[in-house]
Tab-separated table of C-alpha atoms in Angstrom:
chain	number	residue	atom	x	y	z
A	298	MET	CA	0.000	0.000	0.000
A	299	LYS	CA	1.212	3.479	-0.876
A	300	LEU	CA	0.304	6.187	1.634
A	301	GLU	CA	0.272	9.783	0.428
A	302	VAL	CA	-0.198	12.789	2.690
A	303	ARG	CA	-0.970	15.959	0.724
A	304	ASN	CA	-1.070	19.493	2.074
A	305	LEU	CA	-2.212	18.419	5.547
A	306	THR	CA	-3.299	21.306	7.789
A	307	LYS	CA	-4.540	21.379	11.367
A	308	ASN	CA	-5.435	24.142	13.801
A	309	PHE	CA	-6.207	23.905	17.501
A	310	GLY	CA	-8.031	27.133	18.149
A	311	GLU	CA	-5.743	29.907	16.943
A	312	LYS	CA	-2.665	27.670	16.997
A	313	GLU	CA	-1.643	26.396	13.544
A	314	VAL	CA	-0.057	23.010	14.239
A	315	LEU	CA	0.326	21.659	10.684
A	316	LYS	CA	0.944	24.083	7.839
A	317	GLY	CA	0.396	22.108	4.652
A	318	ILE	CA	2.688	19.089	5.077
A	319	SER	CA	3.129	16.462	2.350
A	320	PHE	CA	5.052	13.177	2.261
A	321	THR	CA	4.772	9.624	0.931
A	322	ALA	CA	5.291	6.179	2.482
A	323	GLU	CA	5.776	3.233	0.109
A	324	ALA	CA	5.016	-0.469	0.532
A	325	GLY	CA	8.035	-2.573	1.422
A	326	SER	CA	9.909	0.293	3.028
A	327	ALA	CA	9.907	2.503	6.103
A	328	THR	CA	9.497	6.272	6.159
A	329	GLY	CA	10.781	8.261	9.116
A	330	LEU	CA	8.514	11.089	10.269
A	331	LEU	CA	10.873	13.165	12.388
A	332	GLY	CA	10.805	16.379	14.351
A	333	ARG	CA	11.418	17.957	17.725
A	334	ASN	CA	8.859	17.768	20.507
A	335	GLY	CA	5.808	19.775	19.484
A	336	ALA	CA	6.676	19.788	15.770
A	337	GLY	CA	3.354	18.150	14.820
A	338	LYS	CA	4.327	14.481	14.322
A	339	THR	CA	1.691	13.000	16.623
A	340	THR	CA	-0.979	15.294	15.203
A	341	ALA	CA	-0.128	14.110	11.680
A	342	ILE	CA	-0.271	10.470	12.800
A	343	ARG	CA	-3.652	10.971	14.434
A	344	MET	CA	-4.993	12.586	11.295
A	345	ILE	CA	-3.782	9.629	9.228
A	346	MET	CA	-5.628	7.324	11.625
A	347	GLY	CA	-8.787	9.442	11.525
A	348	VAL	CA	-8.647	10.530	15.170
A	349	PHE	CA	-8.431	14.185	14.133
A	350	GLY	CA	-9.994	15.937	11.187
A	351	GLY	CA	-8.358	18.787	9.309
A	352	GLY	CA	-7.447	20.067	5.877
A	353	GLY	CA	-5.633	18.320	3.054
A	354	GLU	CA	-5.788	14.793	1.646
A	355	ILE	CA	-4.719	11.357	2.876
A	356	LEU	CA	-4.589	8.807	0.059
A	357	ALA	CA	-4.067	5.046	-0.001
A	358	ASP	CA	-3.012	3.723	-3.410
A	359	GLY	CA	-4.142	6.951	-5.033
A	360	ALA	CA	-7.659	7.075	-3.543
A	361	PRO	CA	-8.968	8.753	-0.364
A	362	ILE	CA	-8.114	6.471	2.531
A	363	ARG	CA	-10.892	4.115	3.667
A	364	ARG	CA	-10.051	3.229	7.248
A	365	ASP	CA	-12.901	0.703	7.308
A	366	LYS	CA	-11.174	-1.144	4.453
A	367	ILE	CA	-7.493	-0.711	5.302
A	368	ASN	CA	-5.970	-2.459	8.283
A	369	ILE	CA	-3.788	-0.105	10.333
A	370	GLY	CA	-1.532	-1.235	13.169
A	371	TYR	CA	-0.555	1.526	15.602
A	372	LEU	CA	1.995	1.537	18.388
A	373	PRO	CA	1.511	4.828	20.277
A	374	GLU	CA	4.266	6.583	22.204
A	375	GLU	CA	2.145	6.420	25.347
A	376	ARG	CA	0.861	3.056	26.548
A	377	GLY	CA	-2.553	2.245	25.084
A	378	LEU	CA	-3.398	-0.984	26.910
A	379	TYR	CA	-5.154	-1.685	30.208
A	380	PRO	CA	-2.618	-2.020	33.050
A	381	LYS	CA	-4.847	-4.142	35.330
A	382	LYS	CA	-6.148	-6.622	32.740
A	383	PRO	CA	-4.546	-9.978	31.780
A	384	ILE	CA	-2.389	-9.542	28.696
A	385	ALA	CA	-3.702	-12.269	26.390
A	386	GLU	CA	-7.311	-11.492	27.286
A	387	GLN	CA	-7.081	-7.840	26.324
A	388	MET	CA	-5.048	-8.604	23.200
A	389	VAL	CA	-7.856	-10.879	21.994
A	390	TYR	CA	-10.345	-8.129	22.842
A	391	PHE	CA	-8.477	-5.525	20.765
A	392	ALA	CA	-8.094	-7.918	17.845
A	393	CYS	CA	-11.832	-8.610	17.856
A	394	LEU	CA	-12.559	-4.879	17.955
A	395	ARG	CA	-10.556	-4.631	14.727
A	396	GLY	CA	-12.671	-7.293	13.042
A	397	MET	CA	-11.002	-10.628	13.821
A	398	LYS	CA	-12.995	-13.688	14.866
A	399	THR	CA	-12.262	-14.883	18.385
A	400	ARG	CA	-10.618	-18.109	17.235
A	401	ASP	CA	-8.347	-16.238	14.827
A	402	ALA	CA	-7.574	-13.613	17.457
A	403	LYS	CA	-6.480	-16.245	19.982
A	404	ALA	CA	-4.223	-17.864	17.377
A	405	ALA	CA	-2.692	-14.488	16.474
A	406	VAL	CA	-2.087	-13.673	20.140
A	407	LYS	CA	-0.333	-17.000	20.661
A	408	LYS	CA	1.797	-16.449	17.556
A	409	TRP	CA	2.921	-12.943	18.460
A	410	LEU	CA	3.563	-13.661	22.127
A	411	ALA	CA	5.826	-16.495	20.988
A	412	ARG	CA	7.552	-14.348	18.366
A	413	LEU	CA	8.346	-11.690	20.964
A	414	GLU	CA	9.312	-14.249	23.619
A	415	MET	CA	6.443	-13.273	25.914
A	416	GLU	CA	4.403	-16.510	26.197
A	417	GLU	CA	5.043	-16.839	29.933
A	418	TYR	CA	3.315	-13.505	30.540
A	419	ALA	CA	0.054	-14.321	28.749
A	420	ASP	CA	-2.004	-14.452	31.948
A	421	LYS	CA	-0.129	-11.695	33.789
A	422	LYS	CA	-1.491	-8.200	34.249
A	423	LEU	CA	0.270	-5.607	32.121
A	424	ASP	CA	1.439	-3.458	35.035
A	425	THR	CA	3.448	-6.357	36.481
A	426	LEU	CA	5.802	-6.215	33.487
A	427	SER	CA	8.866	-4.029	32.983
A	428	LYS	CA	8.570	-1.001	30.722
A	429	GLY	CA	10.463	-2.812	27.969
A	430	ASN	CA	8.239	-5.899	28.111
A	431	GLN	CA	5.144	-3.689	28.079
A	432	GLN	CA	6.503	-2.150	24.879
A	433	LYS	CA	6.849	-5.606	23.338
A	434	ILE	CA	3.227	-6.386	24.214
A	435	GLN	CA	2.216	-3.064	22.677
A	436	LEU	CA	3.989	-3.975	19.425
A	437	ALA	CA	2.453	-7.458	19.381
A	438	THR	CA	-1.000	-5.895	19.770
A	439	ALA	CA	-0.324	-3.519	16.872
A	440	LEU	CA	0.591	-6.436	14.598
A	441	LEU	CA	-2.157	-8.883	15.587
A	442	THR	CA	-4.425	-8.250	12.611
A	443	ASP	CA	-1.673	-8.372	9.967
A	444	PRO	CA	-1.978	-4.639	9.141
A	445	GLU	CA	-1.104	-3.184	5.743
A	446	LEU	CA	0.003	0.107	7.292
A	447	ILE	CA	2.115	-0.012	10.462
A	448	ILE	CA	2.618	3.208	12.428
A	449	LEU	CA	5.318	3.059	15.111
A	450	ASP	CA	5.699	6.018	17.472
A	451	GLU	CA	8.904	5.692	19.563
A	452	PRO	CA	8.873	1.866	19.320
A	453	PHE	CA	12.249	1.378	21.042
A	454	SER	CA	11.360	3.309	24.181
A	455	GLY	CA	12.471	1.451	27.296
A	456	LEU	CA	14.106	-1.487	25.511
A	457	ASP	CA	17.456	-2.990	26.490
A	458	PRO	CA	19.866	-3.850	23.643
A	459	VAL	CA	18.732	-7.504	23.422
A	460	ASN	CA	15.043	-6.623	23.193
A	461	ALA	CA	15.841	-3.761	20.810
A	462	MET	CA	17.506	-6.296	18.501
A	463	LEU	CA	14.436	-8.539	18.674
A	464	LEU	CA	12.169	-5.618	17.854
A	465	LYS	CA	14.421	-4.608	14.948
A	466	ASP	CA	14.147	-8.119	13.549
A	467	VAL	CA	10.353	-8.045	13.751
A	468	VAL	CA	10.072	-4.636	12.089
A	469	THR	CA	12.520	-5.695	9.353
A	470	GLU	CA	10.402	-8.799	8.699
A	471	GLN	CA	7.320	-6.618	8.235
A	472	ILE	CA	9.154	-4.357	5.789
A	473	ASN	CA	10.493	-7.337	3.844
A	474	ILE	CA	7.025	-8.829	3.341
A	475	GLY	CA	5.784	-5.597	1.806
A	476	LYS	CA	4.192	-3.673	4.655
A	477	THR	CA	4.115	0.129	4.659
A	478	VAL	CA	5.847	1.375	7.806
A	479	LEU	CA	5.663	4.910	9.180
A	480	PHE	CA	8.300	5.320	11.852
A	481	SER	CA	8.545	8.208	14.321
A	482	SER	CA	11.427	8.359	16.781
A	483	HIS	CA	14.033	10.606	18.356
A	484	GLN	CA	16.524	7.723	18.289
A	485	MET	CA	18.168	8.568	14.984
A	486	ASN	CA	20.359	5.458	14.871
A	487	TYR	CA	17.242	3.273	14.560
A	488	VAL	CA	15.721	5.555	11.940
A	489	GLU	CA	18.906	5.263	9.872
A	490	GLU	CA	18.734	1.469	10.072
A	491	PHE	CA	15.122	1.162	8.902
A	492	CYS	CA	14.097	4.150	6.892
A	493	ARG	CA	14.695	4.547	3.181
A	494	THR	CA	12.986	7.943	3.165
A	495	ILE	CA	12.550	10.657	5.776
A	496	ALA	CA	10.353	13.696	6.305
A	497	ILE	CA	11.539	16.214	8.899
A	498	LEU	CA	8.960	18.489	10.499
A	499	ASN	CA	9.829	21.806	12.076
A	500	GLN	CA	7.212	24.198	13.447
A	501	GLY	CA	4.431	22.515	11.491
A	502	LYS	CA	6.208	22.452	8.108
A	503	ILE	CA	8.191	19.818	6.227
A	504	VAL	CA	11.715	21.232	6.026
A	505	LEU	CA	13.392	18.170	4.450
A	506	ASN	CA	11.826	15.262	2.580
A	507	GLY	CA	13.272	12.506	0.421
A	508	ASN	CA	15.516	9.467	0.079
A	509	LEU	CA	17.973	9.424	2.983
A	510	SER	CA	20.917	8.100	0.945
A	511	GLU	CA	20.399	10.771	-1.713
A	512	ILE	CA	20.116	13.471	0.944
A	513	LYS	CA	23.451	12.393	2.421
A	514	ARG	CA	25.103	12.279	-1.000
A	515	GLY	CA	23.973	15.852	-1.570
A	516	TYR	CA	26.380	17.075	1.101
A	517	ASP	CA	29.951	18.250	0.440
A	518	ARG	CA	31.978	15.292	-0.943
A	519	ARG	CA	35.388	16.857	-0.321
A	520	LYS	CA	35.948	15.609	3.230
A	521	ILE	CA	37.801	12.274	3.342
A	522	LEU	CA	38.154	10.098	6.452
A	523	LEU	CA	41.194	7.846	6.803
A	524	ARG	CA	41.065	5.193	9.534
A	525	THR	CA	44.585	4.361	10.674
A	526	GLN	CA	46.479	2.932	13.639
A	527	ASN	CA	49.078	5.700	13.374
A	528	ALA	CA	47.434	9.043	12.698
A	529	GLU	CA	50.644	11.038	13.192
A	530	ALA	CA	52.544	9.013	10.580
A	531	MET	CA	49.685	9.332	8.106
A	532	ALA	CA	49.411	13.096	8.661
A	533	ALA	CA	53.166	13.433	8.104
A	534	ALA	CA	52.980	11.441	4.864
A	535	LEU	CA	50.145	13.639	3.616
A	536	GLN	CA	52.452	16.662	3.799
A	537	ASN	CA	53.996	15.286	0.599
A	538	LEU	CA	50.842	15.272	-1.511
A	539	PRO	CA	51.521	15.836	-5.211
A	540	ASP	CA	51.398	19.348	-6.610
A	541	GLY	CA	47.861	20.377	-7.492
A	542	ILE	CA	46.198	18.602	-4.566
A	543	ALA	CA	45.364	21.200	-1.921
A	544	ALA	CA	44.114	19.827	1.382
A	545	HIS	CA	43.622	20.717	5.032
A	546	ILE	CA	44.548	17.875	7.387
A	547	ASP	CA	43.279	17.207	10.919
A	548	THR	CA	44.119	14.297	13.197
A	549	ALA	CA	42.311	12.463	15.984
A	550	PRO	CA	42.996	9.091	17.603
A	551	ASN	CA	43.028	6.510	14.789
A	552	LEU	CA	41.569	9.036	12.327
A	553	VAL	CA	42.898	11.562	9.815
A	554	THR	CA	40.504	13.967	8.130
A	555	VAL	CA	41.517	15.356	4.745
A	556	GLN	CA	39.527	18.354	3.520
A	557	LEU	CA	40.153	18.639	-0.229
A	558	GLN	CA	39.615	21.854	-2.134
A	559	LYS	CA	38.143	19.946	-5.086
A	560	ALA	CA	35.998	16.803	-4.886
A	561	GLU	CA	37.566	15.449	-8.077
A	562	ASP	CA	40.915	15.180	-6.251
A	563	LYS	CA	39.686	12.064	-4.461
A	564	LYS	CA	41.152	9.772	-7.136
A	565	ALA	CA	44.543	11.473	-6.966
A	566	LEU	CA	44.497	11.164	-3.171
A	567	ALA	CA	43.671	7.464	-3.432
A	568	ALA	CA	46.519	6.950	-5.886
A	569	PHE	CA	48.932	8.724	-3.532
A	570	LEU	CA	47.824	6.602	-0.568
A	571	GLY	CA	48.548	3.487	-2.584
A	572	THR	CA	52.201	4.484	-2.878
A	573	CYS	CA	52.970	6.127	0.475
A	574	SER	CA	54.587	4.229	3.355
A	575	ALA	CA	52.017	5.180	6.012
A	576	ASP	CA	49.494	2.428	6.655
A	577	PHE	CA	45.721	2.948	6.816
A	578	ASP	CA	42.696	0.684	7.296
A	579	SER	CA	40.033	2.474	5.279
A	580	MET	CA	39.296	5.546	3.187
A	581	ALA	CA	35.780	6.946	2.966
A	582	VAL	CA	33.987	10.107	1.940
A	583	TYR	CA	32.463	11.730	5.000
A	584	GLU	CA	28.662	11.645	5.121
A	585	PRO	CA	26.721	13.351	7.899
A	586	SER	CA	24.777	11.175	10.302
A	587	LEU	CA	21.012	11.543	10.406
A	588	ASN	CA	21.487	13.116	13.825
A	589	ASP	CA	23.673	15.827	12.229
A	590	ILE	CA	21.079	16.412	9.511
A	591	PHE	CA	18.228	16.527	12.014
A	592	VAL	CA	19.994	19.143	14.158
A	593	GLU	CA	20.825	21.237	11.094
A	594	TYR	CA	17.206	21.394	9.946
A	595	THR	CA	15.473	21.773	13.319
A	596	GLU	CA	17.698	24.207	15.223
A	597	ASP	CA	15.965	27.511	15.957
């Protein structure tokens, strides 16, 4: 399913929260909807789900979205389950609310509790679990009905590294089988792992939107990173660069940064490194992290 958000607007009283935002999320990939606190991410998600009305269009495969026809799985940032109710019982209840037959709902609950290594907690009350295990139950509940569109709002909140890896595997599986995933998080390392495209919100507007790899490649390609066990020896060798290659050189532990004046000098630099006596482990063009990009586009 292809989700298209076009010129979405939303006001709360006199406050204009969304100012005509547009982005697309494709089947078989994840799109990161990013922004600082209060940027409008949750409002946009709630409009996609039909919780809020507003201006603009929300399309599924080119037609106005029919939420009674399209299965949406939603993991909210705040807990959305009942803390005092047995886990499996309320999961079956939520699945039935979304149209599943009881028998199918029970089978789905069993499957997802097993997949997330939570079978032993089926009859426990939710508030007896750790925050991380509650998050796993929340994800399992979102996926019970095999949704076409999966919306994940801070899915890694409260997870230790082992459970984060398990959750990453589950989300990757959903992407690989063709689901449309909309991913909102402040943990940029996870966004970089999953998301092919990003849309960054700032003060109710989209300030950056597109393929993440292409966005990174659009940055200055003149900065070269050399990983080495002897940065001082490498920096000394670089003082003998051939005529015509102008560069500024900085060193850090196990790293030499070469700032070329011309991007096309990369090949000449590589040729020089192949002949010089100083050893190095890798050479790479510097690309900003998503965290760097996010800060650049959302700083006041």
